[in-house]
């Protein structure tokens, strides 16, 4: 397992998830029937669940290709650990923002961008959920929580400082470009990639390293 594999697979997943979500937001009420969503909680929950499955499925499946090289973690377990935090992001941040934009006549794609940038704060929650899975295979599982938290804090701090120097960098306020959101997500992966190598080092493993069943 190499750090560049973690960075590469996460990058692919982020591009897939944000691109599909952004396209759906551009399509607007014609495809998602957001006016119906604003009136029916069940429909909103269904769409949020589909969004979470997209995020958790894409990110979890690609991350698992790296994790499985070190530890026998079942694919379904790892993907499920990604879907939970993603569902919270959709329910608490993305869906309310898109529905509000639709009702007020604002641009839906802009609302999605704002929601996506705000949901970055839930990144450490993803690390916590994944750590619960890693607890069964490594004695350093708790460090994975800290690694994710530190990664997101460092990246957010750097972006904040850069935004003070350049008014064009507004990803933390939701006024930035989609590319800025992509780069913010990708920027967290080198730190977590190096941390994962240490967390899953052979000396820390508590289980045999036989290949896991899907």
Short mmCIF file of C-alpha atoms in Angstrom, two decimals:
data_model
loop_
_atom_site.label_atom_id
_atom_site.label_comp_id
_atom_site.label_asym_id
_atom_site.label_seq_id
_atom_site.Cartn_x
_atom_site.Cartn_y
_atom_site.Cartn_z
CA UNK A 1 0.00 0.00 0.00
CA UNK A 2 1.32 3.41 -0.98
CA UNK A 3 0.17 6.90 0.00
CA UNK A 4 -0.24 7.92 -3.64
CA UNK A 5 -2.84 5.19 -4.10
CA UNK A 6 -4.92 6.67 -1.27
CA UNK A 7 -4.61 10.14 -2.79
CA UNK A 8 -5.48 8.89 -6.26
CA UNK A 9 -8.53 6.84 -5.30
CA UNK A 10 -9.90 9.60 -3.06
CA UNK A 11 -9.41 12.13 -5.85
CA UNK A 12 -11.37 9.96 -8.27
CA UNK A 13 -14.15 9.49 -5.72
CA UNK A 14 -14.42 13.22 -4.93
CA UNK A 15 -14.57 14.11 -8.62
CA UNK A 16 -17.29 11.52 -9.25
CA UNK A 17 -19.40 12.52 -6.25
CA UNK A 18 -19.20 16.29 -6.64
CA UNK A 19 -19.60 16.20 -10.41
CA UNK A 20 -22.71 14.02 -10.33
CA UNK A 21 -24.17 16.07 -7.49
CA UNK A 22 -23.40 19.33 -9.25
CA UNK A 23 -25.01 18.11 -12.48
CA UNK A 24 -28.13 17.07 -10.58
CA UNK A 25 -28.27 20.48 -8.94
CA UNK A 26 -27.97 22.16 -12.34
CA UNK A 27 -30.83 20.08 -13.68
CA UNK A 28 -32.87 21.46 -10.79
CA UNK A 29 -36.53 20.89 -10.20
CA UNK A 30 -37.07 19.35 -13.63
CA UNK A 31 -35.20 16.19 -12.61
CA UNK A 32 -35.33 16.17 -8.83
CA UNK A 33 -38.75 17.82 -8.46
CA UNK A 34 -37.44 19.96 -5.62
CA UNK A 35 -40.77 21.69 -5.13
CA UNK A 36 -42.18 18.31 -4.20
CA UNK A 37 -39.21 17.75 -1.91
CA UNK A 38 -39.95 20.95 -0.04
CA UNK A 39 -43.44 19.68 0.76
CA UNK A 40 -42.81 16.04 1.50
CA UNK A 41 -40.24 14.97 4.06
CA UNK A 42 -40.26 11.39 2.80
CA UNK A 43 -39.15 12.44 -0.68
CA UNK A 44 -36.41 14.62 0.81
CA UNK A 45 -35.20 11.69 2.88
CA UNK A 46 -35.14 9.45 -0.20
CA UNK A 47 -33.06 11.93 -2.19
CA UNK A 48 -30.71 12.51 0.76
CA UNK A 49 -30.29 8.75 1.14
CA UNK A 50 -29.48 8.36 -2.54
CA UNK A 51 -26.92 11.15 -2.27
CA UNK A 52 -25.36 9.51 0.77
CA UNK A 53 -25.22 6.13 -0.98
CA UNK A 54 -23.51 7.79 -3.95
CA UNK A 55 -20.93 9.42 -1.69
CA UNK A 56 -20.41 6.46 0.61
CA UNK A 57 -20.46 3.95 -2.21
CA UNK A 58 -17.97 5.72 -4.45
CA UNK A 59 -15.62 6.91 -1.71
CA UNK A 60 -15.88 3.76 0.39
CA UNK A 61 -15.38 1.34 -2.49
CA UNK A 62 -12.32 3.15 -3.80
CA UNK A 63 -10.79 3.62 -0.34
CA UNK A 64 -11.34 -0.06 0.39
CA UNK A 65 -9.11 -0.97 -2.54
CA UNK A 66 -6.26 0.61 -0.56
CA UNK A 67 -7.24 -0.50 2.96
CA UNK A 68 -7.62 -4.15 1.95
CA UNK A 69 -3.93 -4.27 1.02
CA UNK A 70 -3.07 -4.06 4.72
CA UNK A 71 -6.01 -5.45 6.70
CA UNK A 72 -8.92 -7.87 6.14
CA UNK A 73 -11.75 -5.34 6.34
CA UNK A 74 -14.91 -6.44 4.47
CA UNK A 75 -15.88 -4.10 1.66
CA UNK A 76 -19.49 -3.74 2.81
CA UNK A 77 -18.41 -2.76 6.31
CA UNK A 78 -16.06 -0.03 5.07
CA UNK A 79 -18.61 1.37 2.62
CA UNK A 80 -21.28 1.45 5.34
CA UNK A 81 -18.93 3.44 7.57
CA UNK A 82 -18.78 6.07 4.82
CA UNK A 83 -22.52 6.24 4.16
CA UNK A 84 -23.49 7.27 7.70
CA UNK A 85 -21.57 10.59 7.80
CA UNK A 86 -22.56 11.28 4.19
CA UNK A 87 -26.23 10.91 5.10
CA UNK A 88 -25.83 13.47 7.87
CA UNK A 89 -24.18 15.88 5.42
CA UNK A 90 -27.07 15.54 2.97
CA UNK A 91 -29.77 15.81 5.63
CA UNK A 92 -28.27 18.65 7.67
CA UNK A 93 -26.52 20.73 5.02
CA UNK A 94 -27.07 19.93 1.35
CA UNK A 95 -30.82 19.22 1.10
CA UNK A 96 -31.93 22.19 3.25
CA UNK A 97 -29.73 24.55 1.21
CA UNK A 98 -30.99 23.28 -2.15
CA UNK A 99 -34.65 23.32 -1.05
CA UNK A 100 -34.32 26.86 0.31
CA UNK A 101 -32.74 28.01 -2.95
CA UNK A 102 -35.55 26.45 -4.97
CA UNK A 103 -38.25 28.08 -2.86
CA UNK A 104 -36.61 31.51 -2.94
CA UNK A 105 -35.83 31.38 -6.65
CA UNK A 106 -32.06 31.43 -6.14
CA UNK A 107 -29.64 29.53 -8.33
CA UNK A 108 -29.71 25.85 -7.32
CA UNK A 109 -26.16 25.16 -8.50
CA UNK A 110 -24.84 27.99 -6.32
CA UNK A 111 -26.74 26.59 -3.35
CA UNK A 112 -25.24 23.17 -3.97
CA UNK A 113 -21.74 24.65 -4.09
CA UNK A 114 -22.34 26.48 -0.81
CA UNK A 115 -23.70 23.33 0.81
CA UNK A 116 -20.81 21.21 -0.46
CA UNK A 117 -18.26 23.64 0.96
CA UNK A 118 -20.05 23.81 4.31
CA UNK A 119 -20.31 20.03 4.54
CA UNK A 120 -16.50 19.85 4.54
CA UNK A 121 -16.76 20.40 8.29
CA UNK A 122 -18.21 16.89 8.61
CA UNK A 123 -14.95 15.36 7.36
CA UNK A 124 -13.70 14.43 10.86
CA UNK A 125 -16.99 12.61 11.48
CA UNK A 126 -16.06 10.34 8.58
CA UNK A 127 -12.76 9.59 10.31
CA UNK A 128 -14.60 8.68 13.51
CA UNK A 129 -16.90 6.29 11.69
CA UNK A 130 -13.99 4.64 9.89
CA UNK A 131 -12.01 4.38 13.12
CA UNK A 132 -14.75 2.21 14.59
CA UNK A 133 -14.05 -0.26 11.78
CA UNK A 134 -10.28 -0.05 12.18
CA UNK A 135 -10.58 -0.70 15.92
CA UNK A 136 -10.98 -4.39 15.15
CA UNK A 137 -7.77 -4.64 13.15
CA UNK A 138 -5.21 -2.19 14.55
CA UNK A 139 -4.15 -0.95 17.96
CA UNK A 140 -3.67 2.54 16.52
CA UNK A 141 -7.28 2.98 15.43
CA UNK A 142 -7.86 6.01 17.69
CA UNK A 143 -5.07 7.88 15.92
CA UNK A 144 -7.12 7.74 12.73
CA UNK A 145 -9.68 10.06 14.33
CA UNK A 146 -6.97 12.56 15.22
CA UNK A 147 -5.37 12.27 11.78
CA UNK A 148 -8.62 13.14 10.02
CA UNK A 149 -9.38 16.00 12.39
CA UNK A 150 -5.87 17.42 12.04
CA UNK A 151 -5.97 17.08 8.26
CA UNK A 152 -9.23 18.98 7.90
CA UNK A 153 -8.21 21.66 10.40
CA UNK A 154 -4.86 22.24 8.71
CA UNK A 155 -6.38 22.44 5.23
CA UNK A 156 -9.19 24.74 6.38
CA UNK A 157 -6.69 26.97 8.20
CA UNK A 158 -4.44 27.22 5.14
CA UNK A 159 -7.40 28.01 2.87
CA UNK A 160 -8.64 30.62 5.33
CA UNK A 161 -5.23 32.32 5.40
CA UNK A 162 -5.02 32.23 1.61
CA UNK A 163 -8.52 33.69 1.35
CA UNK A 164 -7.37 36.62 3.47
CA UNK A 165 -4.67 37.28 0.88
CA UNK A 166 -6.85 36.71 -2.16
CA UNK A 167 -10.53 37.61 -2.44
CA UNK A 168 -10.87 35.14 -5.31
CA UNK A 169 -10.57 32.16 -2.94
CA UNK A 170 -14.00 31.89 -1.32
CA UNK A 171 -14.56 28.16 -0.97
CA UNK A 172 -15.16 28.35 2.79
CA UNK A 173 -17.98 30.84 2.29
CA UNK A 174 -19.54 28.96 -0.61
CA UNK A 175 -18.81 31.66 -3.18
CA UNK A 176 -15.88 29.83 -4.72
CA UNK A 177 -15.76 27.66 -7.80
CA UNK A 178 -16.38 23.94 -8.08
CA UNK A 179 -12.66 23.48 -8.78
CA UNK A 180 -11.86 25.10 -5.42
CA UNK A 181 -14.15 22.63 -3.67
CA UNK A 182 -12.41 19.75 -5.47
CA UNK A 183 -8.97 21.02 -4.50
CA UNK A 184 -10.00 21.51 -0.88
CA UNK A 185 -11.17 17.92 -0.61
CA UNK A 186 -8.12 16.54 -2.40
CA UNK A 187 -5.76 18.62 -0.25
CA UNK A 188 -6.75 16.61 2.83
CA UNK A 189 -5.69 13.28 1.33
CA UNK A 190 -1.85 13.48 1.53
CA UNK A 191 -1.95 13.88 5.32
CA UNK A 192 -4.52 11.14 5.86
CA UNK A 193 -2.70 8.90 3.40
CA UNK A 194 0.55 9.09 5.35
CA UNK A 195 -1.35 8.63 8.61
CA UNK A 196 -3.09 5.52 7.26
CA UNK A 197 0.27 3.92 6.50
CA UNK A 198 1.27 4.39 10.15
CA UNK A 199 -2.10 3.34 11.59
CA UNK A 200 -2.02 0.14 9.52
CA UNK A 201 1.67 -0.58 9.98
CA UNK A 202 2.38 -4.32 10.44
CA UNK A 203 3.58 -3.75 14.01
CA UNK A 204 0.19 -2.26 14.96
CA UNK A 205 -2.07 -4.88 13.42
CA UNK A 206 -4.05 -7.15 15.71
CA UNK A 207 -5.34 -9.56 13.06
CA UNK A 208 -3.79 -11.73 10.34
CA UNK A 209 -3.35 -9.94 7.02
CA UNK A 210 -5.22 -12.49 4.92
CA UNK A 211 -7.40 -11.07 2.10
CA UNK A 212 -10.91 -10.09 3.27
CA UNK A 213 -14.11 -11.41 1.82
CA UNK A 214 -16.12 -8.78 -0.12
#
